[in-house]
């Protein structure tokens, strides 16, 4: 006879399990997409993200920026 069993798990526990997996899948899929269609992602010069990227490039060139390591960003 089949038994019914209820398993209780907290949202925080599910989040801790799923977040690293989702990050990894997203990173892999975005990398694959960028390789297959290199022109798909384009920023217009008037876009705020474009300006932020320019600022990051300038600060990096001057040595005035600290970037997180791969491990710090992705938790791997």
XYZ file of C-alpha atoms in Angstrom:
76
model
C 0.000 0.000 0.000
C 1.279 3.489 -0.828
C 2.074 5.673 2.137
C 1.485 9.358 2.361
C 4.414 11.252 3.862
C 4.593 14.977 4.377
C 7.961 16.667 4.300
C 8.293 20.132 5.732
C 11.025 22.440 4.454
C 11.595 26.130 5.054
C 11.691 28.627 2.203
C 15.176 29.731 3.331
C 16.422 26.144 2.989
C 14.994 25.832 -0.523
C 16.561 29.174 -1.445
C 19.984 28.058 -0.184
C 19.758 24.949 -2.343
C 18.309 26.512 -5.501
C 20.157 29.826 -5.695
C 23.615 28.404 -6.540
C 22.054 26.054 -9.068
C 20.056 28.821 -10.754
C 23.113 31.103 -10.864
C 25.169 28.381 -12.510
C 22.520 27.550 -15.120
C 21.954 31.225 -15.938
C 25.682 31.879 -16.295
C 26.132 28.849 -18.565
C 23.133 29.745 -20.718
C 24.112 33.407 -21.034
C 27.652 32.396 -22.003
C 26.325 29.975 -24.618
C 23.963 32.608 -26.023
C 26.733 35.221 -26.202
C 28.941 32.810 -28.141
C 26.207 31.769 -30.566
C 24.876 35.292 -31.193
C 27.609 37.777 -30.287
C 25.675 40.832 -31.502
C 22.525 40.162 -29.452
C 23.543 42.272 -26.449
C 24.025 45.917 -27.292
C 24.053 49.008 -25.102
C 23.163 52.420 -26.475
C 25.477 55.242 -25.298
C 22.603 57.058 -23.587
C 21.663 54.020 -21.478
C 22.538 54.247 -17.750
C 24.203 50.824 -17.831
C 26.448 51.994 -20.699
C 27.555 54.971 -18.617
C 28.159 52.724 -15.602
C 30.308 50.400 -17.695
C 32.349 53.374 -18.967
C 32.854 54.556 -15.394
C 34.007 51.095 -14.324
C 36.471 50.960 -17.231
C 37.919 54.392 -16.339
C 38.273 53.541 -12.649
C 39.881 50.185 -13.456
C 42.391 51.879 -15.781
C 43.330 54.253 -12.941
C 43.596 51.380 -10.461
C 40.815 52.887 -8.364
C 38.460 49.953 -8.343
C 38.277 46.713 -6.420
C 36.493 43.920 -8.234
C 35.081 40.827 -6.581
C 36.639 37.492 -7.428
C 34.695 34.835 -9.340
C 34.286 32.902 -6.102
C 32.914 35.925 -4.228
C 30.390 36.675 -6.959
C 29.186 33.170 -7.773
C 29.867 31.402 -4.464
C 31.950 28.701 -6.117
